[in-house]
mmCIF file of C-alpha atoms in Angstrom:
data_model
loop_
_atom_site.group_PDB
_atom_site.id
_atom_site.type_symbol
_atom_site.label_atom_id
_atom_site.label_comp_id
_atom_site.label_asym_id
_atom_site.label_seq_id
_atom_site.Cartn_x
_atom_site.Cartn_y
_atom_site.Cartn_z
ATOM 1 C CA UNK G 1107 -35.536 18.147 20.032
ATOM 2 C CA UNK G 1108 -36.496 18.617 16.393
ATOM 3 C CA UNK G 1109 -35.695 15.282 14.305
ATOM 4 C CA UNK G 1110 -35.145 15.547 10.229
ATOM 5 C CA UNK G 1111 -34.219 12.023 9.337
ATOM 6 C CA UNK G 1112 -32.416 11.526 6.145
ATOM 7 C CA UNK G 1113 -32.497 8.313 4.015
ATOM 8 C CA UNK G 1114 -30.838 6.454 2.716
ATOM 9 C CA UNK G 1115 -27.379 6.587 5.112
ATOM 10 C CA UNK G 1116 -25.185 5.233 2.752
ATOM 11 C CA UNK G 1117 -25.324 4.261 -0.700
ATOM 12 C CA UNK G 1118 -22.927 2.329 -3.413
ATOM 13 C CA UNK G 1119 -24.043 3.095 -7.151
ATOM 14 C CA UNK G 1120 -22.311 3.008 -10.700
ATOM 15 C CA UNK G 1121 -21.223 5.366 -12.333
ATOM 16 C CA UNK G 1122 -24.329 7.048 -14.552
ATOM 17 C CA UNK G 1123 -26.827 5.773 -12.868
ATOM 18 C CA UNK G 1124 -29.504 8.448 -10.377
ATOM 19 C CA UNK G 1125 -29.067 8.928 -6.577
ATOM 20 C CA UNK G 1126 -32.166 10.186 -4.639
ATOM 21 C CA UNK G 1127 -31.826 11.526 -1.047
ATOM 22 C CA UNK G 1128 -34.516 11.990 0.850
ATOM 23 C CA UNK G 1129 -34.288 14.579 4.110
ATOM 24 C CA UNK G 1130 -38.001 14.156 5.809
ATOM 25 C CA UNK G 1131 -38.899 16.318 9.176
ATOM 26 C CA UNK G 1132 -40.722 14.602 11.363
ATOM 27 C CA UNK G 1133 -42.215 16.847 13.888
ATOM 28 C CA UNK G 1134 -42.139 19.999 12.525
ATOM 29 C CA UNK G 1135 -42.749 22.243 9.423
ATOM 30 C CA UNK G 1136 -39.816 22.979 7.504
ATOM 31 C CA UNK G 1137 -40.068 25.795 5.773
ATOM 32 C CA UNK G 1138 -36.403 25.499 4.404
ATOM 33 C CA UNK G 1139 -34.165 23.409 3.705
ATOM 34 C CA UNK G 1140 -30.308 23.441 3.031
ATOM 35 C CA UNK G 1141 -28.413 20.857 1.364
ATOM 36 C CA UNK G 1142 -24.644 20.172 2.052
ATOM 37 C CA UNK G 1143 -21.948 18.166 1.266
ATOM 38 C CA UNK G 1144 -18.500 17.547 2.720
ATOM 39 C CA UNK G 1145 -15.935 15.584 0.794
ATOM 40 C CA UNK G 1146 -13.194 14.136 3.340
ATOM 41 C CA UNK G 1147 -11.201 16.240 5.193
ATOM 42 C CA UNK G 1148 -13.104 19.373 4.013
ATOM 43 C CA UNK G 1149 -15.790 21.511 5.539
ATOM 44 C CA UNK G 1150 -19.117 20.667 5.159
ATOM 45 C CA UNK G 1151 -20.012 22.884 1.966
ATOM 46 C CA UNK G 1152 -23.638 24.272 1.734
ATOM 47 C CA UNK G 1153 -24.812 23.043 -2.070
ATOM 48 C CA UNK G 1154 -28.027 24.935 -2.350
ATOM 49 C CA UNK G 1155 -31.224 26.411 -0.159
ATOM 50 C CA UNK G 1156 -34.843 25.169 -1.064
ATOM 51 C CA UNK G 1157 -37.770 26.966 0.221
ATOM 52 C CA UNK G 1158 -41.131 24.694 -0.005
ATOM 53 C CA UNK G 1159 -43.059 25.238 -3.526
ATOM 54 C CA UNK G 1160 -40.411 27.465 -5.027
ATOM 55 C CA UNK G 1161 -37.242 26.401 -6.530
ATOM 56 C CA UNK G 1162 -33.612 26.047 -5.138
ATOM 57 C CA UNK G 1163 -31.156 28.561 -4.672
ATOM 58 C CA UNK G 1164 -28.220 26.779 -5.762
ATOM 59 C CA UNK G 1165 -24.444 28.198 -4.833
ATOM 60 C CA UNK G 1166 -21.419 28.651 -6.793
ATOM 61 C CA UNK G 1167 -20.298 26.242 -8.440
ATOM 62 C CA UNK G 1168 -23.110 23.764 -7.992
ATOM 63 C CA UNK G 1169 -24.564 22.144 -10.889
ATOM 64 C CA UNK G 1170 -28.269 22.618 -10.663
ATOM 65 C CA UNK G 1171 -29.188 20.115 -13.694
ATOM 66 C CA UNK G 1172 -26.554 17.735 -12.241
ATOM 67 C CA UNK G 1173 -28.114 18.086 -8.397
ATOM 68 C CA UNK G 1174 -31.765 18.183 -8.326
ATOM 69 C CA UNK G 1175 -33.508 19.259 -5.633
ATOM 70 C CA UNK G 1176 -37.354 18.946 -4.862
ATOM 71 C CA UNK G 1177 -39.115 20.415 -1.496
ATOM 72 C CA UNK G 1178 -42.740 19.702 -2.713
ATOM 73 C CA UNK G 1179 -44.057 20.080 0.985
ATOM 74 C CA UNK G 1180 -43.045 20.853 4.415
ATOM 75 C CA UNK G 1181 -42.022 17.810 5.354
ATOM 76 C CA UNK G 1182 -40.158 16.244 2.950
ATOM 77 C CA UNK G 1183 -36.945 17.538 0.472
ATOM 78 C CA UNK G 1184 -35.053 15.066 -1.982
ATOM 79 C CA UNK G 1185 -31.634 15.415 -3.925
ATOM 80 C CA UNK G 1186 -31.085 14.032 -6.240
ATOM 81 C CA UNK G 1187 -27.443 13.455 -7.702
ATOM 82 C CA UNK G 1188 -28.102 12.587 -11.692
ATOM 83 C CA UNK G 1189 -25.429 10.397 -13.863
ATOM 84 C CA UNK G 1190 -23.345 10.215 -10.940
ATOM 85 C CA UNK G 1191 -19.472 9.928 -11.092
ATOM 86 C CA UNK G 1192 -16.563 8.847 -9.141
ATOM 87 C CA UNK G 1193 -15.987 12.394 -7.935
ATOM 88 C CA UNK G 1194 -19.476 12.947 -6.755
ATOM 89 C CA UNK G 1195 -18.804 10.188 -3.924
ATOM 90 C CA UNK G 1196 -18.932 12.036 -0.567
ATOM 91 C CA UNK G 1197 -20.535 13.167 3.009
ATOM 92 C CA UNK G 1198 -24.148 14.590 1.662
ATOM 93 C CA UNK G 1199 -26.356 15.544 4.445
ATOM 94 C CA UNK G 1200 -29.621 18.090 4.914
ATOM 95 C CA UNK G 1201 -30.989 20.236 7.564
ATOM 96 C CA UNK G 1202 -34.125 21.637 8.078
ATOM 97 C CA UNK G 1203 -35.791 24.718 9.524
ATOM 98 C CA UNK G 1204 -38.854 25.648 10.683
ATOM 99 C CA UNK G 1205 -37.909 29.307 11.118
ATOM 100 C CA UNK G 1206 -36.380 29.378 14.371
ATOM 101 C CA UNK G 1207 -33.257 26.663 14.144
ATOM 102 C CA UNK G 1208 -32.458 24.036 11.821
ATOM 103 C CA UNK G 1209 -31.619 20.453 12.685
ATOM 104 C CA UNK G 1210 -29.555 18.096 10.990
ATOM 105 C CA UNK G 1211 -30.359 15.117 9.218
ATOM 106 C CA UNK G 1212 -28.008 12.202 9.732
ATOM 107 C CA UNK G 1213 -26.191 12.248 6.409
ATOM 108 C CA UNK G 1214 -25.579 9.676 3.275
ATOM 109 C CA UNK G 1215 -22.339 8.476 2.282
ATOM 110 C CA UNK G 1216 -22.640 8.141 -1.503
ATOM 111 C CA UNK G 1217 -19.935 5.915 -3.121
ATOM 112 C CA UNK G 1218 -20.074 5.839 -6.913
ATOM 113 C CA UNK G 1219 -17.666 3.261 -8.478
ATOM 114 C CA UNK K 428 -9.707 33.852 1.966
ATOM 115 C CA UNK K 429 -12.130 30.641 3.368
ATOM 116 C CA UNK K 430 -15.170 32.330 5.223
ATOM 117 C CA UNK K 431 -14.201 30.296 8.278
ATOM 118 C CA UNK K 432 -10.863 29.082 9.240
ATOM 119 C CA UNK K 433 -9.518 26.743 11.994
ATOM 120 C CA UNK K 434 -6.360 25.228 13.014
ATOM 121 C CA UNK K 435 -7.155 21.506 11.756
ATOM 122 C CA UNK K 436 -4.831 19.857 14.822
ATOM 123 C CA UNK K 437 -4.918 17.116 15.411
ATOM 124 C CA UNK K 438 -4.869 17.794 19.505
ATOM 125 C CA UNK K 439 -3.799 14.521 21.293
ATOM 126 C CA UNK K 440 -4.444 15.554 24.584
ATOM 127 C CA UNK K 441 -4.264 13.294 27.998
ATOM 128 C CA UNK K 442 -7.832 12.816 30.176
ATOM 129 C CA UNK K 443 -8.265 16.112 32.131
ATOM 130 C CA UNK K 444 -6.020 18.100 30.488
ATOM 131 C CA UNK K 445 -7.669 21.484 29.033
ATOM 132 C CA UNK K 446 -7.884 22.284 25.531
ATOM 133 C CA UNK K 447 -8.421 25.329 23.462
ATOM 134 C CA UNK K 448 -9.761 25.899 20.045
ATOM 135 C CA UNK K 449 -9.833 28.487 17.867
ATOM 136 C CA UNK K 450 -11.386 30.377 14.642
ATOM 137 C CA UNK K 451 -11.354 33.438 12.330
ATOM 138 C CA UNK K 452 -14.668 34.264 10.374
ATOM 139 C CA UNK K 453 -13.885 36.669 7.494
ATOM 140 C CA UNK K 454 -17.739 37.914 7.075
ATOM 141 C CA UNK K 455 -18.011 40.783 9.913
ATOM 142 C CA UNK K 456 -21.832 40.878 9.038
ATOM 143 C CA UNK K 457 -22.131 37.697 10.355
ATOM 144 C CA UNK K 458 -24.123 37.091 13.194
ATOM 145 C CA UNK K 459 -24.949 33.935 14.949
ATOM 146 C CA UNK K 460 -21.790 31.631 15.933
ATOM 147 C CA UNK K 461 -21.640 27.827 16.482
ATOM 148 C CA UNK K 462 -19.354 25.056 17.694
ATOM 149 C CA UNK K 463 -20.585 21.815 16.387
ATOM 150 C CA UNK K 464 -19.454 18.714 17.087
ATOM 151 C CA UNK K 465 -19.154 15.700 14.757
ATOM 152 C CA UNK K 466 -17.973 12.081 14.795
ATOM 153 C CA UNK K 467 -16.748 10.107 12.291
ATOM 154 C CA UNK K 468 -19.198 9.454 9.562
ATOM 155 C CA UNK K 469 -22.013 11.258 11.189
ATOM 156 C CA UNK K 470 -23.642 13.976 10.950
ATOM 157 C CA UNK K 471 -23.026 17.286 13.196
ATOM 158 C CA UNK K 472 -24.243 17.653 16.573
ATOM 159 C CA UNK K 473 -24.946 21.533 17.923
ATOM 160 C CA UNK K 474 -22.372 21.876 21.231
ATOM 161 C CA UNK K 475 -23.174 25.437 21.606
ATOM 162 C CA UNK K 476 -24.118 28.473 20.564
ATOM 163 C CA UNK K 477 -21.338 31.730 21.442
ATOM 164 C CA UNK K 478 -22.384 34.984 22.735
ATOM 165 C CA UNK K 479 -20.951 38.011 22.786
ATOM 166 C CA UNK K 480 -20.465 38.141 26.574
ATOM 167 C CA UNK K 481 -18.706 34.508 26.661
ATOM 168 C CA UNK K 482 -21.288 31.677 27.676
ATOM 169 C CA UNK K 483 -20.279 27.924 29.509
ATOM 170 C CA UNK K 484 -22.284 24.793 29.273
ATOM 171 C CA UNK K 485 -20.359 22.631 32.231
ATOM 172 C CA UNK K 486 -17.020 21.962 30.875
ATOM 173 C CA UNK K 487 -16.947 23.932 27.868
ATOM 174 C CA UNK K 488 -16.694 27.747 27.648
ATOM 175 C CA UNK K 489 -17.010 29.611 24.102
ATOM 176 C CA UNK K 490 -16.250 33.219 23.624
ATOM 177 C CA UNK K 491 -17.107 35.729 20.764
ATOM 178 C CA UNK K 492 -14.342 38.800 19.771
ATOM 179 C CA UNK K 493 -16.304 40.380 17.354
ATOM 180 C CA UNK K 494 -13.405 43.398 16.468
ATOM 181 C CA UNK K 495 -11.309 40.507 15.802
ATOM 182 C CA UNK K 496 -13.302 38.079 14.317
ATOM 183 C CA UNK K 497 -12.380 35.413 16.362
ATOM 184 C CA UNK K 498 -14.568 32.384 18.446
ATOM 185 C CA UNK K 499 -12.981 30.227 20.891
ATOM 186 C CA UNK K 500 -13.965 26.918 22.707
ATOM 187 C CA UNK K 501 -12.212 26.219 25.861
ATOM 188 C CA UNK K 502 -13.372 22.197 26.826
ATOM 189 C CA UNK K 503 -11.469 21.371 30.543
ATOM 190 C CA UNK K 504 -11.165 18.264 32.301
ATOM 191 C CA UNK K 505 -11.136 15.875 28.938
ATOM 192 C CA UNK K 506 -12.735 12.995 28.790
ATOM 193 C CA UNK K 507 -11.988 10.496 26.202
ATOM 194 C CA UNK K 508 -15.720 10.804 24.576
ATOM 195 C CA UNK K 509 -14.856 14.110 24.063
ATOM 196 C CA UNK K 510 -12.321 12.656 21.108
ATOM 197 C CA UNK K 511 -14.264 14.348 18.286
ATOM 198 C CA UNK K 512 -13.918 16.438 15.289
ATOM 199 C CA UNK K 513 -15.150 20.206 16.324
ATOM 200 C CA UNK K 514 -16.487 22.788 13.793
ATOM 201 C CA UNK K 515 -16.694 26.009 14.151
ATOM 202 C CA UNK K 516 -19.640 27.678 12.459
ATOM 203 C CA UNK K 517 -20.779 30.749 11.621
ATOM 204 C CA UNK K 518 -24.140 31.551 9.515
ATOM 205 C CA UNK K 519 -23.944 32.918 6.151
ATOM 206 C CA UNK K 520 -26.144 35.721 4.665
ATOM 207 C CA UNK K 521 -29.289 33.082 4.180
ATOM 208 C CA UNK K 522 -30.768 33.153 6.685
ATOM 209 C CA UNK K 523 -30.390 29.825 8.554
ATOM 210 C CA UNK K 524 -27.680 28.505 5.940
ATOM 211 C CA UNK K 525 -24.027 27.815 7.783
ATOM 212 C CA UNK K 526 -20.672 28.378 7.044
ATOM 213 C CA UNK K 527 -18.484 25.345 8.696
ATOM 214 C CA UNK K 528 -14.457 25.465 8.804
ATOM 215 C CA UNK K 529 -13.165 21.832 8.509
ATOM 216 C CA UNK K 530 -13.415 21.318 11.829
ATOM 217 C CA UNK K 531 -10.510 20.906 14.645
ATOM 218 C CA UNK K 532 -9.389 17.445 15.211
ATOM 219 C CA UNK K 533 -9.656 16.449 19.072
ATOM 220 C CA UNK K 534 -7.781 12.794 20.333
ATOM 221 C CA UNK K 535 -8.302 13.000 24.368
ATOM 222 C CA UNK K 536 -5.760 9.881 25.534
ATOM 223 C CA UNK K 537 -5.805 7.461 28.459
#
């Protein structure tokens, strides 16, 4: 199948500081992709939708100067989490879509302290 | 009311004993329906899509009530890999973007 990896898996930072995600597809096109996060022992919570070379859809709630997102080609998609704080530590994990389905990356843990 | 809503267990079940899961979905636009599975600390894996007429994939069986609103997973003969968290998912109005419940908690025993 489809593979979307997503880097890095886990990451400790202090508080303030910038968190970049990456979410790259590897065989395929993807024409979209979502963003979600999932804070334990909640659903997984879709964050925002980016379509390549436009800018994100962001949902409810989400803070789109605090969570930046970038989908400057097909391929590849970053989030960014900007002066990041205690409460942004969670489950933060991208899939992508070609069109048909979309395929999960394999998540970061982010831990701000 | 949460778009999606299962039971979060847990279900401490003994190997080969069956198990049932359910789920409401509150959006009766909605139309493509999805148990996922996911482990601790990883991401979450596609178990099967559910059809309107019921579909199986070996030990598992989903089935679709759309007047209702309601998806079931039926998993039989438990194994103890099947010890899992399992979300029920349902898309949203974008397109390929989901709408997960928190997931039912599965413990299959020795």
């Amino acid at each position: 199948g489809a593979v979307v990896s997503q880097h890095p898996s886990w990451v400790i930072c202090k508080s303030g500081t910038s968190v970049k995600i990456e979410c790259r597809s590897l065989d395929f096109q993807a024409t979209t992709m979502f963003w979600y996060r999932q804070f334990p022992k909640q659903s997984l919570m879709l964050m925002a939708t980016s379509n390549e070379g436009s800018k994100a859809t962001y949902e409810q709630g989400v803070e789109k100067d605090k969570f930046l997102i970038n989908h400057a080609s097909l391929t590849l998609s970053t989030l960014t989490v900007t002066s990041a704080h205690p409460e942004d530590s969670s489950f933060y994990i991208c899939s992508a879509s070609g069109g048909q389905d979309a395929f999960f990356g394999q998540g970061t843990r982010l831990t701000v302290v | 009311r949460k778009e999606v809503e299962q039971d979060p267990g847990p279900f401490n079940v003994p190997e080969g004993a069956t198990v049932a899961f359910n789920c409401t979905y509150s959006n009766s636009a909605s139309q493509s329906f999805f148990w996922y599975r996911q482990d601790c600390r990883k991401e979450p894996k596609l178990l099967m899509s559910v059809y309107s007429s019921g579909n199986e994939d070996g030990r598992f069986t989903a089935q679709l009530n759309r007047a209702s609103q309601y998806i079931s997973l039926l998993i039989r003969d438990s194994k103890l890999s099947d010890s899992a968290t399992y979300l029920c998912v349902v898309n949203s109005n974008s397109g390929y973007a989901l709408n997960f419940g928190k997931g039912t908690s599965l413990l299959v025993t020795p």
